[in-house]
Coordinates of C-alpha atoms in Angstrom, one line a residue:
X134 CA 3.1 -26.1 -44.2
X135 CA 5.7 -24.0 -42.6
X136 CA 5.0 -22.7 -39.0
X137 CA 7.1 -19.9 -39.8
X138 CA 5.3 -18.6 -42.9
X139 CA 2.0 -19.3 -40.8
X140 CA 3.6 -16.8 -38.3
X141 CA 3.9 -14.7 -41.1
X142 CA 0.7 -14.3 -42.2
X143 CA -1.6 -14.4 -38.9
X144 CA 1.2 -12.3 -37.0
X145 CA 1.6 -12.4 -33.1
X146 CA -0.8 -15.0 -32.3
X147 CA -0.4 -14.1 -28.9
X148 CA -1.5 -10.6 -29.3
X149 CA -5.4 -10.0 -29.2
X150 CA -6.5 -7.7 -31.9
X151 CA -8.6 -10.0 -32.9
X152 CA -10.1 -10.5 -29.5
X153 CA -11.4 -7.3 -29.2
X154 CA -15.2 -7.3 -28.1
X155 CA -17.4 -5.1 -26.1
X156 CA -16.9 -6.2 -22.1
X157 CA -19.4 -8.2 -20.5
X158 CA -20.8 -8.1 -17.2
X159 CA -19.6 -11.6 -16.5
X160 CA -17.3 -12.8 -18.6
X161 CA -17.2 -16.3 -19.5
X162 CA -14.5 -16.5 -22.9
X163 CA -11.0 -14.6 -23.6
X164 CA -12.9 -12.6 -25.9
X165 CA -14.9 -11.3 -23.1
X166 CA -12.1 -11.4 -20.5
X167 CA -9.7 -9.2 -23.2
X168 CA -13.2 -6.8 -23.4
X169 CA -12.9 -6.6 -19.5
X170 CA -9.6 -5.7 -19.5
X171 CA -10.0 -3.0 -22.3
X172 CA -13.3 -1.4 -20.2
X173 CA -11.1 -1.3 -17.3
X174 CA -8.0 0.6 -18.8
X175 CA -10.1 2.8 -20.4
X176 CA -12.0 4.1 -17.2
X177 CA -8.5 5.8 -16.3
X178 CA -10.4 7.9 -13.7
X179 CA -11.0 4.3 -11.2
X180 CA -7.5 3.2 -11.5
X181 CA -4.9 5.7 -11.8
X182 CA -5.7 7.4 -7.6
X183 CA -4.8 3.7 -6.3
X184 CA -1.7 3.3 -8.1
X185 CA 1.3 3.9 -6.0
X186 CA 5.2 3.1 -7.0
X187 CA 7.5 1.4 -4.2
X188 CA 11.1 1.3 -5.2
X189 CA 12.0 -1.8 -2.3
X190 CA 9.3 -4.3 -4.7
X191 CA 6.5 -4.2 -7.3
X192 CA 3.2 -2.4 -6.0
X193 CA 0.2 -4.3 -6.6
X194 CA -3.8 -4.0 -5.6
X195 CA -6.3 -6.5 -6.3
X196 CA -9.0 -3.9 -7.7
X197 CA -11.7 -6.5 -8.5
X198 CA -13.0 -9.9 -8.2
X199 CA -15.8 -12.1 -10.1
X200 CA -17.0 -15.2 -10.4
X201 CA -14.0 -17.4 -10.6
X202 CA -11.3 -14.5 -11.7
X203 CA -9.7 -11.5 -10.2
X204 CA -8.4 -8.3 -11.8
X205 CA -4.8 -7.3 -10.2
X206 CA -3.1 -3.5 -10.9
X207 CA 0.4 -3.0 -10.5
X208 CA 2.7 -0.8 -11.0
X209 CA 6.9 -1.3 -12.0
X210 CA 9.1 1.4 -11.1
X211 CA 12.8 1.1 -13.6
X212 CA 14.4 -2.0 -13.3
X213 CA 11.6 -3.9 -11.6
X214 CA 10.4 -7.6 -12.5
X215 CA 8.9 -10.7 -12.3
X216 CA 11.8 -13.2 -13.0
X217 CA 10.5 -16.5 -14.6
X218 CA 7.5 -17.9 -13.4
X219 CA 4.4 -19.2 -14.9
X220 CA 0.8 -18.6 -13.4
X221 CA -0.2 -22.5 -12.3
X222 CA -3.4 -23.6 -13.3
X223 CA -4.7 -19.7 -14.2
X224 CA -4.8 -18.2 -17.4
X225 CA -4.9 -14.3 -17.9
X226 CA -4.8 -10.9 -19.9
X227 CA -2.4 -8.7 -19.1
X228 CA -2.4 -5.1 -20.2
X229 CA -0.1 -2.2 -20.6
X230 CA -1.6 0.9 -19.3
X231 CA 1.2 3.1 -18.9
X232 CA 4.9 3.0 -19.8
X233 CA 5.9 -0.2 -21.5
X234 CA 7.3 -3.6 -20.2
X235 CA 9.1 -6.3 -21.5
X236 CA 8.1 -9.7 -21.9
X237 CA 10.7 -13.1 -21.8
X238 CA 9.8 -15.9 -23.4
X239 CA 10.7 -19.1 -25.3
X240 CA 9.9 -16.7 -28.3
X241 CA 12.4 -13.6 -27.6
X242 CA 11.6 -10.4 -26.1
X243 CA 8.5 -8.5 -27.0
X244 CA 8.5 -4.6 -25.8
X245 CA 4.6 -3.9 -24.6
X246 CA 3.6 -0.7 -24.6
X247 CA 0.7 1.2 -23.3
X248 CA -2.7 -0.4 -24.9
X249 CA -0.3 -3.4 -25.7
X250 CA -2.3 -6.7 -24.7
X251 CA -1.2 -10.5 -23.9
X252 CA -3.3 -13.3 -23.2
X253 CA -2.1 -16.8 -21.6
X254 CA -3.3 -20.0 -20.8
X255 CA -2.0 -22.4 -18.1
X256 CA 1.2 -23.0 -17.5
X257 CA 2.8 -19.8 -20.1
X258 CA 6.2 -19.0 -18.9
X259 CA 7.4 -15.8 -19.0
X260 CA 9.2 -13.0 -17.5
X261 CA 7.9 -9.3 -17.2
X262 CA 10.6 -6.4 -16.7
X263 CA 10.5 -2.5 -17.0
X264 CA 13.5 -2.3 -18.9
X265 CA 12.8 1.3 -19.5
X266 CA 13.3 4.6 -17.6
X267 CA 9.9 5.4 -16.6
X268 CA 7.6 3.8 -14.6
X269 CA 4.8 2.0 -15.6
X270 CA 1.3 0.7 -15.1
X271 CA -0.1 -3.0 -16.1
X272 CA -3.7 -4.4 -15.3
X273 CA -3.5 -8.6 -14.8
X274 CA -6.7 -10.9 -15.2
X275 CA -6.4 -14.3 -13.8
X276 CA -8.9 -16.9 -14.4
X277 CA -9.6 -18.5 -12.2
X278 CA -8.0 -16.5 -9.7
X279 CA -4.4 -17.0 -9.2
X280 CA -3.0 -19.4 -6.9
X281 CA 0.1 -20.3 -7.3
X282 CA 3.1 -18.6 -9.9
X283 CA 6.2 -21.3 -9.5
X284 CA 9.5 -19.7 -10.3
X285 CA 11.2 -21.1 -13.0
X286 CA 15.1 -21.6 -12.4
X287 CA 16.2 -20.5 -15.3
X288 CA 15.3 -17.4 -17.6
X289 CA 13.1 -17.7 -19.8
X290 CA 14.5 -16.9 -23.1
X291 CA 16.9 -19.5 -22.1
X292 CA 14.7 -22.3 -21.3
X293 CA 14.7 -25.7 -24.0
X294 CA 14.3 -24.0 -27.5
X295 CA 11.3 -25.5 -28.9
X296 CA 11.1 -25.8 -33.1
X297 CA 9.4 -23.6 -34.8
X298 CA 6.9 -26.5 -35.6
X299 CA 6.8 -27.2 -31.7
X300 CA 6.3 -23.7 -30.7
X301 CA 3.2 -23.2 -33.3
X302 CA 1.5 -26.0 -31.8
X303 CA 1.9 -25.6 -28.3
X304 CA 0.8 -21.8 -28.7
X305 CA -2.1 -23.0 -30.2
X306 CA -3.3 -25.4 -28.0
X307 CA -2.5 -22.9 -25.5
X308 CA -5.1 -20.8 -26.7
X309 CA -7.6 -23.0 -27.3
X310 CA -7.2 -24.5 -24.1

C-alpha cells in the first residue's frame, strides 16, 4: 500500500479531530489530554487576564499542573519563535487559541489557527513561529512535565528527508507510543 494514498484518506494524522473527548479530571490518554486542552481554551474567561505580550522574548506562564503533566500558556508577538527543538522525553498538545502559528517540520509547514490542535510524542521535532502580523495565543500540555527541549542545529524543514514510507511509520509509532 502507498503511504501517500494512506495520507490521503485518513488526512493529517497529526491533527486530532478524532481525539476529541469530554476532559477528564485526570487525564491519563491523548484523548483525555486533547479533552483537557479543549476545556481549557474554551474557559476564555481563566486565561486570557494572564496573558501578557513581551516584544524582547516569548511570554509564557505555567497555568496548571497534575499528576505527571503541566499546562503552559504563551503568547507570540510578530516574528517570534521557537527555532528547532524537540521536547525530550515529554509528549504534548498544543493549541491555537488566538492568532495562528506556524509549525516546521520534516513534513512542510502547517499554518495553525485558532482551535487548530497538534499532539506529539517524544522526541517530535519541530519549529513554532508567528509568521503573521498579529499576535497570538497557544496553550502547551507536556506529559510528563517538560524537562528538557534540545535545540536542533539545523531547521527543521531541512533536517534528513525521510520517505514517504519512512515518515508514515515513524508518525505512527509516534502516536501510539
Amino acid at each position: 500500500m502507498n503511504s501517500d494514498s494512506d495520507l490521503q484518506i485518513a488526512g493529517d494524522i497529526l491533527a486530532v479531530q478524532h481525539l476529541l473527548q469530554p476532559a477528564r479530571e485526570h487525564p491519563a490518554t491523548v484523548a483525555d489530554f486533547v479533552g483537557l486542552a479543549r476545556s481549557i481554551a474554551a474557559d476564555r474567561a481563566h486565561w486570557l487576564p494572564l496573558v501578557e505580550y513581551d516584544a524582547a522574548s516569548r511570554w509564557y506562564h505555567r497555568l496548571r499542573t497534575g499528576p505527571g503533566y503541566e499546562v503552559w500558556l504563551l503568547s507570540w508577538v510578530p516574528g517570534q519563535g521557537t527555532g528547532p527543538h524537540d521536547h525530550g522525553p515529554s509528549s504534548g498538545v498544543l493549541t491555537v487559541l488566538e492568532g495562528q502559528l506556524t509549525e516546521r517540520t520534516r513534513r512542510g509547514p502547517i499554518t495553525l489557527a485558532a482551535g487548530a490542535q497538534r499532539v506529539f510524542a517524544p522526541g517530535y521535532a519541530h519549529d513554532l513561529v508567528n509568521d503573521s502580523l498579529e499576535p497570538a495565543v497557544s496553550l502547551h500540555i507536556y506529559y510528563p512535565g517538560l524537562t528538557e527541549m534540545p535545540m536542533h542545529p539545523e531547521p527543521v524543514a531541512q533536517a534528513r528527508r525521510e520517505t514517504p514510507r519512512e515518515t508514515s511509520r515513524v508518525a505512527v509509532e509516534s502516536l501510539a507510543g
